[in-house]
Structures are given as C-alpha cells and as structure tokens.
Coordinates of C-alpha atoms and ligand atoms in Angstrom, one line a residue:
X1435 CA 2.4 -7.2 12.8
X1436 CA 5.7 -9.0 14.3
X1437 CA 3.6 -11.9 14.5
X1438 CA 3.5 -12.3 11.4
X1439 CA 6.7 -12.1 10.3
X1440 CA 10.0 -14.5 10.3
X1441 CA 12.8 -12.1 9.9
X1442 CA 16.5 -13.4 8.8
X1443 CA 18.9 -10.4 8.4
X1444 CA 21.9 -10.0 6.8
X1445 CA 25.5 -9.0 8.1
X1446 CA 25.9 -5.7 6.2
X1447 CA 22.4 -5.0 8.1
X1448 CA 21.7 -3.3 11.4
X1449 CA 18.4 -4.7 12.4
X1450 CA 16.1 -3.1 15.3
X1451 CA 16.0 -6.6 16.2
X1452 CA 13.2 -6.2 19.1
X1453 CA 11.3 -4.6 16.0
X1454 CA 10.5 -8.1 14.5
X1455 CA 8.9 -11.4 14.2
X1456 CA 10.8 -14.7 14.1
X1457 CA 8.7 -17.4 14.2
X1458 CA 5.9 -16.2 12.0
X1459 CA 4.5 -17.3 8.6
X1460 CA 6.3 -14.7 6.3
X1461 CA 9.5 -14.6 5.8
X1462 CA 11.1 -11.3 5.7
X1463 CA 14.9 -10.4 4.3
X1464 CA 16.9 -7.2 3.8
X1465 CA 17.0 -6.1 0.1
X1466 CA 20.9 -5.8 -0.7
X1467 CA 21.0 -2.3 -2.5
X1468 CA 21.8 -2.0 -6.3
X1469 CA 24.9 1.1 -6.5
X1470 CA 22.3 3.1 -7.8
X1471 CA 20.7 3.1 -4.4
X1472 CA 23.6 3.2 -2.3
X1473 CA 24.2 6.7 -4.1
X1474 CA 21.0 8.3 -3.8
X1475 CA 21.3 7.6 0.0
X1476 CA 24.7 9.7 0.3
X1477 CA 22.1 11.8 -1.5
X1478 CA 19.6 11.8 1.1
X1479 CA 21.8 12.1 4.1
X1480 CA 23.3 15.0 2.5
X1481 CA 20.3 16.4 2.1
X1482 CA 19.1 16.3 5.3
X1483 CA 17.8 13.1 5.8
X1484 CA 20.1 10.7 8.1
X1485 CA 20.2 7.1 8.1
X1486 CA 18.5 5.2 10.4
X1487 CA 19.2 1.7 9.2
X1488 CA 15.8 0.0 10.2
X1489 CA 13.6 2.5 10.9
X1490 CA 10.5 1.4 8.6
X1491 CA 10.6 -1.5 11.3
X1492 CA 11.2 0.5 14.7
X1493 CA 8.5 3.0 13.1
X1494 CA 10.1 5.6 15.4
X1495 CA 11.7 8.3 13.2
X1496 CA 9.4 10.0 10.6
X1497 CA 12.8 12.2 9.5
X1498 CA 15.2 9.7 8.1
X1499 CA 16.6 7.2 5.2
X1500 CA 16.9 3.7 5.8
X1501 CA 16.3 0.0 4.1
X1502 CA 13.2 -1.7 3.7
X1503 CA 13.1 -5.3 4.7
X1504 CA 10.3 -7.5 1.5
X1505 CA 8.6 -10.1 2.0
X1506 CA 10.9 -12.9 0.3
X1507 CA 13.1 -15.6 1.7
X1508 CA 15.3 -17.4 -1.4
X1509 CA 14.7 -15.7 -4.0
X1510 CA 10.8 -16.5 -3.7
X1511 CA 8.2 -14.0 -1.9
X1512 CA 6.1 -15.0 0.7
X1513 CA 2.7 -14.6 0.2
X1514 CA -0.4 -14.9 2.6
X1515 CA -0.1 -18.6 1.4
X1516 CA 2.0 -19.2 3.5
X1517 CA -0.4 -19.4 6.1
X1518 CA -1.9 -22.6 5.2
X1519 CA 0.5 -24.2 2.9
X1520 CA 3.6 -26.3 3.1
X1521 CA 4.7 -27.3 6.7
X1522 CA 1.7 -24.5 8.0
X1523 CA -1.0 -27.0 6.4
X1524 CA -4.0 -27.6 8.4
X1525 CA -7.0 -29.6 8.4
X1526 CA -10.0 -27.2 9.6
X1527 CA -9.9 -25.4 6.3
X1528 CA -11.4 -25.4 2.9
X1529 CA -10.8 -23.0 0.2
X1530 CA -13.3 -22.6 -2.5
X1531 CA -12.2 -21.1 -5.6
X1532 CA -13.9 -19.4 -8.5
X1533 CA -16.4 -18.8 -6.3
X1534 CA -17.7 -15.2 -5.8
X1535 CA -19.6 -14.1 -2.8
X1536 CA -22.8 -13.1 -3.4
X1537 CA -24.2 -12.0 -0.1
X1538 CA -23.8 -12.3 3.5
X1539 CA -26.9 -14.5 4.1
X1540 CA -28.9 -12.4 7.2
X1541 CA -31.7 -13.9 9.4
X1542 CA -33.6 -12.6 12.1
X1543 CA -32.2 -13.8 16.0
X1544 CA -35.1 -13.2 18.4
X1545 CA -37.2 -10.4 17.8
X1546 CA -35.2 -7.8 17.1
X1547 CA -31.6 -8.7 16.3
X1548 CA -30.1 -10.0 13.1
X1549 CA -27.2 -12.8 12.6
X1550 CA -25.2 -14.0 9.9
X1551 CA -25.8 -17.3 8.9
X1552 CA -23.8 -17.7 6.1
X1553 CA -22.7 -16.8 2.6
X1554 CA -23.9 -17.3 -0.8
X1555 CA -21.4 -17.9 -3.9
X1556 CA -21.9 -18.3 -7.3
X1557 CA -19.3 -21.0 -8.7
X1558 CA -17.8 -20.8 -12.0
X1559 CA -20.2 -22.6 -13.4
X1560 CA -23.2 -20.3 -12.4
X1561 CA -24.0 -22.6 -9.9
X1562 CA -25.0 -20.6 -6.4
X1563 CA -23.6 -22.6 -3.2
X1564 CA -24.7 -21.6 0.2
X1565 CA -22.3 -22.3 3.1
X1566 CA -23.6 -22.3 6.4
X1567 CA -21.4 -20.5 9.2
X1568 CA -20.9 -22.8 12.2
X1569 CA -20.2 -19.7 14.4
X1570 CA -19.5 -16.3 12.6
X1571 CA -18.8 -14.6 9.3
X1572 CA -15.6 -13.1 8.0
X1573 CA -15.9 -10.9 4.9
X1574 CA -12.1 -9.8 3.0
X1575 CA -13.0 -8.8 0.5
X1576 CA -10.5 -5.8 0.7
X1577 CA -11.3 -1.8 0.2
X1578 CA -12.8 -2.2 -3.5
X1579 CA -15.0 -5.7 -3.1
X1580 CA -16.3 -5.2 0.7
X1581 CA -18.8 -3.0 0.8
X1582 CA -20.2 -4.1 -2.1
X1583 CA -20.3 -7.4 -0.7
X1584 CA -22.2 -5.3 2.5
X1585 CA -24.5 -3.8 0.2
X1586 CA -26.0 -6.7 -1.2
X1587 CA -26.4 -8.4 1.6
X1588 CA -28.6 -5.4 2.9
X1589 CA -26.2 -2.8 4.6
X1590 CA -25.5 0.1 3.6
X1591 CA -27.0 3.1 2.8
X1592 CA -30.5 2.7 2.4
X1593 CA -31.3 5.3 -0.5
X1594 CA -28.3 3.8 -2.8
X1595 CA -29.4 0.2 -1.8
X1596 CA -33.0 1.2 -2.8
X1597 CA -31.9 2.6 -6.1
X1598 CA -30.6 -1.6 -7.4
X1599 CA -34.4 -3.0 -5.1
X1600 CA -32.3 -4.5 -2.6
X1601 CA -34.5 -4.3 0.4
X1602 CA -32.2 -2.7 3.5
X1603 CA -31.3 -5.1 6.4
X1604 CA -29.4 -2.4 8.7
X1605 CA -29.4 1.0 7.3
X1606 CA -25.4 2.2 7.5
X1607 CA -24.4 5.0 5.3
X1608 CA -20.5 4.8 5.8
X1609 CA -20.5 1.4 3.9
X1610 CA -18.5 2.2 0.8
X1611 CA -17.3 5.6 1.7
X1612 CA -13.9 7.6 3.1
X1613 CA -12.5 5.6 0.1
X1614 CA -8.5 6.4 0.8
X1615 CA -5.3 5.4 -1.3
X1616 CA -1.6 6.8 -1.5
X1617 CA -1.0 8.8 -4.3
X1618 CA 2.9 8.2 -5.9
X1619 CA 4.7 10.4 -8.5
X1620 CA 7.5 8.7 -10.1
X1621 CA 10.4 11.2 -11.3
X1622 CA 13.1 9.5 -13.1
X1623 CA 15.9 10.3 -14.6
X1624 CA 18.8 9.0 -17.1
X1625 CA 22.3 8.7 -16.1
X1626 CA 25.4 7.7 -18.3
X1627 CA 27.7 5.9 -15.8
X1628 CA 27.1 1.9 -16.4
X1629 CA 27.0 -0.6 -13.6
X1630 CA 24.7 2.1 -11.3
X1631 CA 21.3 0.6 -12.1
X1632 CA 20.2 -2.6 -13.1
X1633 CA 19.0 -1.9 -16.4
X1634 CA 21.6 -4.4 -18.5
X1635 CA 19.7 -7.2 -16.0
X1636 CA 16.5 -6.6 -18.1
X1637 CA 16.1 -4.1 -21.0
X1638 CA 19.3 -4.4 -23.2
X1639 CA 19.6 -7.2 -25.4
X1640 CA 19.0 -10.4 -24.5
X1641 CA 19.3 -9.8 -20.7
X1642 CA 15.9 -10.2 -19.4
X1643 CA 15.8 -13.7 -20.7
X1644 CA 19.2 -14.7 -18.8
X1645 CA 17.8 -12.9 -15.7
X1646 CA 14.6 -15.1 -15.9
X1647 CA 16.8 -18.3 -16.3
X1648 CA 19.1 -17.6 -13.0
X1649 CA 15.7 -17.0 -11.2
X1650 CA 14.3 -20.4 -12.9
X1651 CA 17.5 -22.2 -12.3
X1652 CA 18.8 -20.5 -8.7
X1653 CA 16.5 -18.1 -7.5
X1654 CA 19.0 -15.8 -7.3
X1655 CA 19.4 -12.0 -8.9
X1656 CA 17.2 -9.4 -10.5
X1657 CA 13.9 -11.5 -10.3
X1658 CA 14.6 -12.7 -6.8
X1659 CA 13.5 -9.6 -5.3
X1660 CA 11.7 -6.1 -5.8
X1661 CA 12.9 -3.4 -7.8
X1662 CA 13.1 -0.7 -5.3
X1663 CA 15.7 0.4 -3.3
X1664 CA 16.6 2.8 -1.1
X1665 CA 13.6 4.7 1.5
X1666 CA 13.3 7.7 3.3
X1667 CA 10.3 9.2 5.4
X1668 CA 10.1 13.4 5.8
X1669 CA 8.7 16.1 7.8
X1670 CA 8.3 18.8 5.7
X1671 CA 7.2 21.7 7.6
X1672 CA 10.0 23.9 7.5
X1673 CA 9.5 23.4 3.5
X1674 CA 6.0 24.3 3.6
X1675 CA 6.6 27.4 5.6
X1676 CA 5.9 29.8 2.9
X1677 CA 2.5 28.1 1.7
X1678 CA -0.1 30.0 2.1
X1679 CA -2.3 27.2 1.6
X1680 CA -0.9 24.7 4.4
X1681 CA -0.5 28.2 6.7
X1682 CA -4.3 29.2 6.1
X1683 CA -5.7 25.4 6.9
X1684 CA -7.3 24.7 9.8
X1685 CA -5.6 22.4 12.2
X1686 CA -6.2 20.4 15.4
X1687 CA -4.0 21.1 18.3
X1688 CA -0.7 19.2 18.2
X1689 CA -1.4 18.5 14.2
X1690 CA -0.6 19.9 11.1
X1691 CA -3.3 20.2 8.8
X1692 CA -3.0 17.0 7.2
X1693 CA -4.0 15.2 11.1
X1694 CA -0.3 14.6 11.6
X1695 CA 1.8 15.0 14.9
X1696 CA 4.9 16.2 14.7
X1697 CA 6.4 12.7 14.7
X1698 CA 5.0 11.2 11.9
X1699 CA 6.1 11.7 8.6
X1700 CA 4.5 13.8 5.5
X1701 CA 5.6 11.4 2.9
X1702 CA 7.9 8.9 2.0
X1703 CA 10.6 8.6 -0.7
X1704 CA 11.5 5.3 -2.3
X1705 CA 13.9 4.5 -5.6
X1706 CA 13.4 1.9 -8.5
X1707 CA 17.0 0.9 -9.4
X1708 CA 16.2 0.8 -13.1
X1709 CA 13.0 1.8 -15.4
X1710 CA 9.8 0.7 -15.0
X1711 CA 6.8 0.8 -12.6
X1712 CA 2.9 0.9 -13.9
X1713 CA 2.2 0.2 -17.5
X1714 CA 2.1 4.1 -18.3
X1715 CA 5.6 3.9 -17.8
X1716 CA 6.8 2.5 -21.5
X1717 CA 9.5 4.5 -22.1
X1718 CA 12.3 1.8 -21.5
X1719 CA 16.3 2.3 -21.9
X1720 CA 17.4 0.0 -24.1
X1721 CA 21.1 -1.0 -25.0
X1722 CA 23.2 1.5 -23.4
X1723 CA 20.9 3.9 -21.6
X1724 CA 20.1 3.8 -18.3
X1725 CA 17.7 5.2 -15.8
X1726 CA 16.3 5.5 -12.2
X1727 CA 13.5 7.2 -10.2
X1728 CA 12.6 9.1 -6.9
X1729 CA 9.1 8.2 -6.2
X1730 CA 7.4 10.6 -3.8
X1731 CA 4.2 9.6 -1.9
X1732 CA 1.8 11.5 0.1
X1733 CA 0.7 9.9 3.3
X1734 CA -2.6 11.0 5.3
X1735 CA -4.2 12.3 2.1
X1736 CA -7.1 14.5 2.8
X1737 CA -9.2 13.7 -0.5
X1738 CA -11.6 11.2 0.3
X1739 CA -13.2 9.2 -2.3
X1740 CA -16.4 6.3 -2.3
X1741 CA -17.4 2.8 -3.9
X1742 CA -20.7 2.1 -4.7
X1743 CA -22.6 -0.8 -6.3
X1744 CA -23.1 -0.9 -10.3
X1745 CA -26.1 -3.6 -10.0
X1746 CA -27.3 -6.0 -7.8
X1747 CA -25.6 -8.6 -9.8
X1748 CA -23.1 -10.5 -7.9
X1749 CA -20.5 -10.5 -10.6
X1750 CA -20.6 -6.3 -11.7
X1751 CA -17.7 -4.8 -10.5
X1752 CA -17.9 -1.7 -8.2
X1753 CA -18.3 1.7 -9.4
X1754 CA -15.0 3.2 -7.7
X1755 CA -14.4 7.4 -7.8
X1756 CA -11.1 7.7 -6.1
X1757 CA -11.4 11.1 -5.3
X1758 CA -7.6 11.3 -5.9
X1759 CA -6.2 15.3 -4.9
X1760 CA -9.7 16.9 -4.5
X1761 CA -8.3 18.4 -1.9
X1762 CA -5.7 20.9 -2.8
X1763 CA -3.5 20.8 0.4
X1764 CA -2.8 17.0 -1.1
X1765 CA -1.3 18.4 -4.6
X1766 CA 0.3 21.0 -2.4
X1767 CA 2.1 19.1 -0.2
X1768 CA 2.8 16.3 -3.1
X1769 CA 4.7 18.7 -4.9
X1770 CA 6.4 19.8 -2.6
X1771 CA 7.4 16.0 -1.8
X1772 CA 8.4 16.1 -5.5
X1773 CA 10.5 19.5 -5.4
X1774 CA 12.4 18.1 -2.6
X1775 CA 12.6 14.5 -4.4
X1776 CA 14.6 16.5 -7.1
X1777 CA 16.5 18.3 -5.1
X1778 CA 18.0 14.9 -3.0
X1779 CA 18.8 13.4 -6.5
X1780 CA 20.6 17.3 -8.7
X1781 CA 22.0 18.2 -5.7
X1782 CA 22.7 15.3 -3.3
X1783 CA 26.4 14.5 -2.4
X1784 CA 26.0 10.8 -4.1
X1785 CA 24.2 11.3 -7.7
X1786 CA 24.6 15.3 -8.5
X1787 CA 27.8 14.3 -10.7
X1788 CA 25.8 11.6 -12.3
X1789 CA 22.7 12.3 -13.6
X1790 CA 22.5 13.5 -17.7
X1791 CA 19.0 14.6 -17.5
X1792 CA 15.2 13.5 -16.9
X1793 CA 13.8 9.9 -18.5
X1794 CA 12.6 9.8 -21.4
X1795 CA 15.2 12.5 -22.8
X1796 CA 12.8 14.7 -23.9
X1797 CA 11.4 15.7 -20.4
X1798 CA 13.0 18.0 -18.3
X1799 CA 11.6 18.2 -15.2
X1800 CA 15.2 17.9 -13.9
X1801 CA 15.1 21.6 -13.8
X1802 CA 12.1 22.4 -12.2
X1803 CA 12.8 24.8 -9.0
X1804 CA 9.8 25.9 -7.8
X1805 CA 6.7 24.3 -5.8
X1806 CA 4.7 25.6 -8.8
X1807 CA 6.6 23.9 -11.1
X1808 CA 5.8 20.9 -9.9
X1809 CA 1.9 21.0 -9.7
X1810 CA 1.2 20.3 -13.2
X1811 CA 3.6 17.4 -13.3
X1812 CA 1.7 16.1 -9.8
X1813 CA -1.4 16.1 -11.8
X1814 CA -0.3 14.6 -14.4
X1815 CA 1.6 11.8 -13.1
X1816 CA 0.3 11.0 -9.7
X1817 CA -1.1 7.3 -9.7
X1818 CA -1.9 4.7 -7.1
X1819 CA 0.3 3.1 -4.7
X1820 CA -2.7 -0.2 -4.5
X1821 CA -3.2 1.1 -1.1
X1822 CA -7.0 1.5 -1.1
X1823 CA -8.2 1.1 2.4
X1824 CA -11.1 2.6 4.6
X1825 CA -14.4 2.0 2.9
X1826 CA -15.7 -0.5 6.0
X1827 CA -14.3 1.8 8.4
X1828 CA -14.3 1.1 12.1
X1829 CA -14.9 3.5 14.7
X1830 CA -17.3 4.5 17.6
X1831 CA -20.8 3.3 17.8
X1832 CA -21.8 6.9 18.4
X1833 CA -20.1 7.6 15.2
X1834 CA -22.6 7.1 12.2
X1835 CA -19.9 6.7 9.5
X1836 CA -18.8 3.8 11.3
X1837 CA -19.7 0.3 9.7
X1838 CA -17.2 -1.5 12.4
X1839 CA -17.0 -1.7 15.9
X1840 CA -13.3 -2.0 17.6
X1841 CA -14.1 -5.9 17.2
X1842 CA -15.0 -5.7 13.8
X1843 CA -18.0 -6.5 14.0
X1844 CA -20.5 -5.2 11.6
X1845 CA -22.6 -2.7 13.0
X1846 CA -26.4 -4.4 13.8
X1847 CA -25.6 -7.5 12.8
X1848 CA -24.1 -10.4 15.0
X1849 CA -21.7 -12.7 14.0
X1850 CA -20.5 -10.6 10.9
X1851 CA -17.0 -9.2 11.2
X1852 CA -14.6 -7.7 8.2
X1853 CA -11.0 -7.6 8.2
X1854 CA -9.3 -6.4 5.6
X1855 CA -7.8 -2.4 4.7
X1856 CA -11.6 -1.4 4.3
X1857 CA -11.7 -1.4 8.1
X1858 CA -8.9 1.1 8.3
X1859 CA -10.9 4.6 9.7
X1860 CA -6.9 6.8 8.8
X1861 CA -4.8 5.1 6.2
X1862 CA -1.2 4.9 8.3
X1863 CA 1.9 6.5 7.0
X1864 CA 3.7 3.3 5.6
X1865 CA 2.5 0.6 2.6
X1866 CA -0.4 -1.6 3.6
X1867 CA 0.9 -5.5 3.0
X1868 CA 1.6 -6.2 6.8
X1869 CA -1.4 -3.8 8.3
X1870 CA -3.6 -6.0 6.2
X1871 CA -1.4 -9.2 8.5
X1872 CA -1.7 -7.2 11.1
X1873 CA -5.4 -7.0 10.7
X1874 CA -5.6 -10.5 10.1
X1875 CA -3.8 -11.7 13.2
X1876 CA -5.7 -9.2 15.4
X1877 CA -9.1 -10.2 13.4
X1878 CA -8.1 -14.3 14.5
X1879 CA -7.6 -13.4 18.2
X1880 CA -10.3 -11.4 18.7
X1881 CA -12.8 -14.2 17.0
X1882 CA -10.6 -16.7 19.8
X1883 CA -11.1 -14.6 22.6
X1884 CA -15.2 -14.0 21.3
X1885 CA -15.7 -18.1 21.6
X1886 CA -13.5 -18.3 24.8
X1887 CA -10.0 -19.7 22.8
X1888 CA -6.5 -18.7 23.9
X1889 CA -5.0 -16.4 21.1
X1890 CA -1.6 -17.0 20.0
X1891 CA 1.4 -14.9 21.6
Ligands
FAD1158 C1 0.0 -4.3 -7.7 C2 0.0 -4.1 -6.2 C3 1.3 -4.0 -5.6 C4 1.4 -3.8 -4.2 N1 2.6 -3.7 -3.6 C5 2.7 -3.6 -2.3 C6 4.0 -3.6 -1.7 O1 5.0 -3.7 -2.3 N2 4.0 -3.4 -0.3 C7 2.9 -3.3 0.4 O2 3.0 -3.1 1.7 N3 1.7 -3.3 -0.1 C8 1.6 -3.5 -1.5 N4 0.3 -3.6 -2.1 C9 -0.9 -3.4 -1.2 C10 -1.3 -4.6 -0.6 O3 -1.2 -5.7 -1.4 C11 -2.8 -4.5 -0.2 O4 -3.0 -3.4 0.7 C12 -3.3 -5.7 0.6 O5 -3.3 -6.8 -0.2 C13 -4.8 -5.5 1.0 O6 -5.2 -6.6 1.7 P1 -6.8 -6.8 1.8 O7 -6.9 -8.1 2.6 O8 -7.4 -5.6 2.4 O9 -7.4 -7.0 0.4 P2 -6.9 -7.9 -0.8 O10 -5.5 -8.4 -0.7 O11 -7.4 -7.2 -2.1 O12 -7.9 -9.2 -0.7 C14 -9.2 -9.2 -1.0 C15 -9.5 -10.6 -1.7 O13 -10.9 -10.7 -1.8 C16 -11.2 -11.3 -3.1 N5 -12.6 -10.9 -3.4 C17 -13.1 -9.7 -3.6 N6 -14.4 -9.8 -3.8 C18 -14.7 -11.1 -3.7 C19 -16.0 -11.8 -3.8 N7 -17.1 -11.1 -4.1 N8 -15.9 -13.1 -3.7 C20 -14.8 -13.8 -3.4 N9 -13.6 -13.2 -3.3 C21 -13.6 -11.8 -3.4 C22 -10.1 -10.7 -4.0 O14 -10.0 -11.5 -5.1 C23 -8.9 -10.7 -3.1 O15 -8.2 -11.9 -3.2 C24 0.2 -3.8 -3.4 C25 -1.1 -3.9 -4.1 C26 -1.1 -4.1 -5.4 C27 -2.5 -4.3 -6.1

C-alpha cells in the first residue's frame, strides 16, 4: 500500500518512517488534532491504551492510541484521480463516463474454455457500446456493483441466475455472498468548556459560511481536512472475560472466536471533534453548545450478509441484505467496544472534568455501566462504516465459495480479473481506502507480470 502513497509529515509527528510511501500518487499528511482530541487521548492512555504515535501505519500494535495520517496534501484530498491526472497524465487511457456496464462479454476459446472479450455499456443516452479487450478484463465495480456485474454476464449461482433467464456461463455460487461491512456506533456527548471542539467553525452563527470561504480562498482550516481525530485500536479480552457468550464460542487454535490472534485488535476507537457524521445524526449544537463522539467499531464481524441481482436489467440496482449483527458474538463484543468507549471518555484523565452529559441533552447513555446496558443502544445505533468488501471473494480453487483465484482471475473464465474490496475473502482490522490501492497496485503487477512486463517497485 506504500506504493501508493506520498507521505509528507509534520514536526510535532513521529512517523514510522520505513512505514510509508514517498513517491507515490496520493498524498498523505498528519491531521493536526483539534484540543478536543488531544484530551480524549490523555483519556486513552490513562485508560490503558498507550500512545504509539504511528501505529495505524507500522500496523504492529493492536493495543494502542495513536494519529491517523488522510489522504490530503494542501488543504485538498487526494483521490484515485490522482492516478491519471495532472503531472500523472497518460496517453494509453480512456475513461468513458455515464456509461454502465452491462456484462462482461464471454465467448467460447477452444472447445472447452471461455474468455473475456469485452464489455458492454449502456451510455446515457440508452445507447449500448461494446468495447473490445485487446488482452484482458478488469471488473471494479466494488463490493455492492461486482457481482452483479458477474451475474449477468453468466456467473454465478446458477439457480438465482435462472430465476432473471440469464442462461449460466460458469456456474459459481460464492458470487455475491460473504457480504461483510464494519459496523460503527457513534456516542457523543456535550461539553461546556469552549475552544475544545470545533463546533463554532461550523454550526453557530454564521461560521460555516466563513469556514467555506478560507477553504475557497486558502485551503486552509476546518474544510481542509476530516473531522476525526484521535485513534485507538484494543484487545479486549481481559473485558470479555466474564461473557459467557464469547467463553462458550468455538475457537480455532491461537484465535479468539472472532478468527483473531492475539495481535490483532478487536476494534478500533476514533473521535469526531464536533457533531455530525451520517444524516441520522441531526441533532446539531448551535450557538454555544458543543459536542463530540467516541465511535466504536467492530472489526472481523462474524455476520455475513449477500447481494443479489433485482432484474436482468443493467440499470436495477442490487438487492443488498447486510446481514448486520446476526451473529450475536458481534453485538456482544460491540458493546462491549462501546462500554469501554464510555468509560475512556467519564473517566479518562483528559475529559472526565469536562463532559456535562450525553448529545442531544436528553440522552443519557453517559451513565450506562453495564455490557447490558449497551446492547439496546448497539442495536439501535450501529450503522455502516462504507466498508463493504468480500462479495467476489478470492480463495483456493478447491474452495467452492471462491469466485477469485490468488491472481484474480475469475474462476473458469480467462482473461477476466476483479479488483476491488469484493475480492477481500476476511475484511482486515483497519478502514478500506488504501486496501482498495493496495488491491489496485497488486491487481496492475500481476496483469504486468501475466503479459511478461516489469512491475513497478
Ligand atoms: C461515504 C464513505 C466514506 C468513506 N470514508 C472512508 C475513509 O475515511 N477511510 C477509508 O479508508 N475508507 C473510507 N471509505 C471506504 C472506501 O471509500 C471504500 O472501501 C473504497 O472506495 C472501495 O473501493 P472499491 O474499488 O472496492 O469500490 P468503489 O470505490 O465503490 O468503486 C467502484 C466503482 O465502480 C462504479 N460502478 C459500479 N457499478 C458500475 C457499473 N455497472 N458500470 C460502471 N461503473 C460502475 C461505481 O460508481 C464506483 O465508482 C468510505 C466510503 C464511503 C462510501
């Protein structure tokens, strides 16, 4: 994933400098913490959690707070983009847009095999276009487009394809399942004390329009970044000790139930540094109220979930069950995430003198104590993280829930590959941006090395 990446630190920051890229596409920076965050990690060492300055980098310590570097250089985030614009510009490409991918367009090779030829669009104006592939083709159509791209081009499983009449090509029943996401819960509260979050930047009075001038006019503040601060990943055996639930589960050697060793990490904890998040959260502080959150999120979820096609036609959008906390070892362990969320932020050395209560006011999950407590408020508040992944997955040819191989090829058909999160058999511990680079640059050297060209170091 270094590959990717052009880090520039900062001198407050101490970088794991072998850790990263520096003559990459995306930029990458430090994000300098709002006070707000600075306190919550007093609150996290405190509570057990020790800094590790650049530890979501090294990817070493799964028991630890640290900073996150984003993917923005001068106030402006770097985007896949990058890859093909500006001073990266090249002339072997052509990107098509409005144009949505039909099908993978299949023909027989010999008597028996099958190769992709190609791929069929339909254009904004209803028009279909057929491009011919010179060598190979490279569906990204990421976790939630993918299979469905697969499946009506032939491949997948063969009673669902049979249900829309699309005749099956190759006959591969993990297309569109082991559907996998990261759960969040967001738990904010209010505090009194101005100049700890940025709140004033955006919600009272007529800040957010001043804020969106200095970004216009100098890239610089609020807008010229992301709103979360501070990080921390956790263990959190010795917490779960008394569940009967994570006790009772069964367990590979060397794991914990969830498929984890000992040195990776159960969740993660990040902070906003003011209100806000999904559109559910509407509740904003205006003039002189401020607030901030812990956000707990579950990694190596054990729900499982599947998309499937609506229709044959090209332009339905996938029928997606998430299959979010099916499993109850995930609400389990995500409350406990959250119990011990609360716990960093009442009790931590840095923010136990400064929070009022929960946000909005009227909550008051400030005072939940118990695992129990917090199961309720798991199920009601847990949403997405955008990290779908896994529905292409790769894996073993012996394995039948495979679609990929370790090349990503498509299983029984040549000169198909995908690369994107769909491929991803485990969804890592960690957000998905640069996996999905990672998957990318990997995808690119493998397709060199396939037609005998030197991959990039
Ligand atoms: C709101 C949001 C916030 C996020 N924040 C973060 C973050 O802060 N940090 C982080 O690490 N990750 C974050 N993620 C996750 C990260 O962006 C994704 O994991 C990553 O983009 C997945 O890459 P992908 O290539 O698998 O799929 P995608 O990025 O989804 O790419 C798939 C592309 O295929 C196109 N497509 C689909 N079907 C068709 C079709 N039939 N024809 C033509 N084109 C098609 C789609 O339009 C899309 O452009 C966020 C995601 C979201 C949605």
């Amino acid at each position: 994933m270094s590959k990717a990446e052009s880090f520039t630190g900062k001198p407050w920051f101490d970088a794991s400098k072998d850790s990263h890229g520096y003559d990459g596409h995306l930029g990458t920076e430090p994000h300098d913490l709002a006070p707000i965050s600075e306190l919550i990690m007093k609150s996290m060492e405190s509570k057990g959690l020790p800094l590790d300055p650049d530890m979501f980098s090294h990817g070493a310590n799964p028991h630890g707070c640290g900073h996150v570097p984003r993917t923005v250089t001068n106030g402006l985030r770097t985007t896949g983009a990058d890859f093909i614009t500006g001073k990266n510009q090249k002339n072997n490409i052509t990107i098509l847009t409005d144009a949505h991918v039909d099908k993978v367009v299949i023909e027989k090779d010999g008597d028996d095999g099958l190769r992709a030829t190609g791929v069929r669009a339909v254009l904004a104006d209803g028009t279909v276009f057929e491009a011919k592939a010179k060598k190979e083709v490279v569906v990204s159509g990421g976790a939630y487009c993918s299979p469905n791209i697969l499946n009506r081009s032939g491949i997948g499983a063969k009673e669902e394809l049979e249900k829309h009449g699309i005749p099956t090509v190759v006959d591969l029943p993990g297309v569109g399942k082991n559907l996998m996401d990261h759960l969040i819960v967001f738990i904010f509260y209010e505090t009194e004390k101005p100049g700890l979050t940025n709140d004033h930047l955006v919600y009272h009075g007529d800040a957010f329009n001043k804020t969106y001038q200095l970004w216009k006019d100098e890239k610089k503040g609020f807008l010229s970044t992301f709103p979360f601060g501070v990080f921390a990943f956790a263990r959190l055996d010795s917490r779960l000790a008394d569940s009967q639930l994570w006790n009772s589960a069964p367990r590979r050697a060397g794991r914990d139930p969830m498929g984890l060793t000992p040195s990776q990490p159960n969740i993660e904890f990040f902070t906003t540094e003011c209100y806000g998040g999904p559109k559910q959260f509407d509740k904003f502080p205006t003039d002189g109220k401020f607030a901030f959150s812990i956000i707990a999120e579950l990694f190596r979820p054990r729900s499982r979930g599947t998309v499937a096609l609506r229709s044959a036609d090209p332009m339905a959008v996938p029928v997606v069950d998430c299959g979010y906390l099916t499993d109850p070892l995930d609400v389990e362990v995500l409350a406990e995430a959250c119990r011990f969320g609360n716990e960093i932020v009442m009790e931590g050395a840095g923010t136990r003198d400064i929070v009022k209560g929960s946000w909005p006011p009227e909550e008051s999950h400030q005072k939940f104590a118990t695992r129990e407590d917090w199961i309720p408020y798991v199920k009601d508040n847990a949403t997405t993280c955008y990290h779908a992944s896994g529905t292409c997955a790769m894996g073993k040819a012996s394995d039948p829930k495979a679609v990929v191989d370790e090349h990503l090829r498509v299983k029984g058909v040549k000169g198909l590959r995908v690369a994107d999160c769909s491929i991803m058999p485990i969804l890592h511990g960690g957000h998905t941006q640069m996996p999905a680079y990672g998957i990318g640059e990997k995808a690119a050297d493998m397709i060199k090395a396939s037609w005998g060209l030197k991959a990039r170091s």
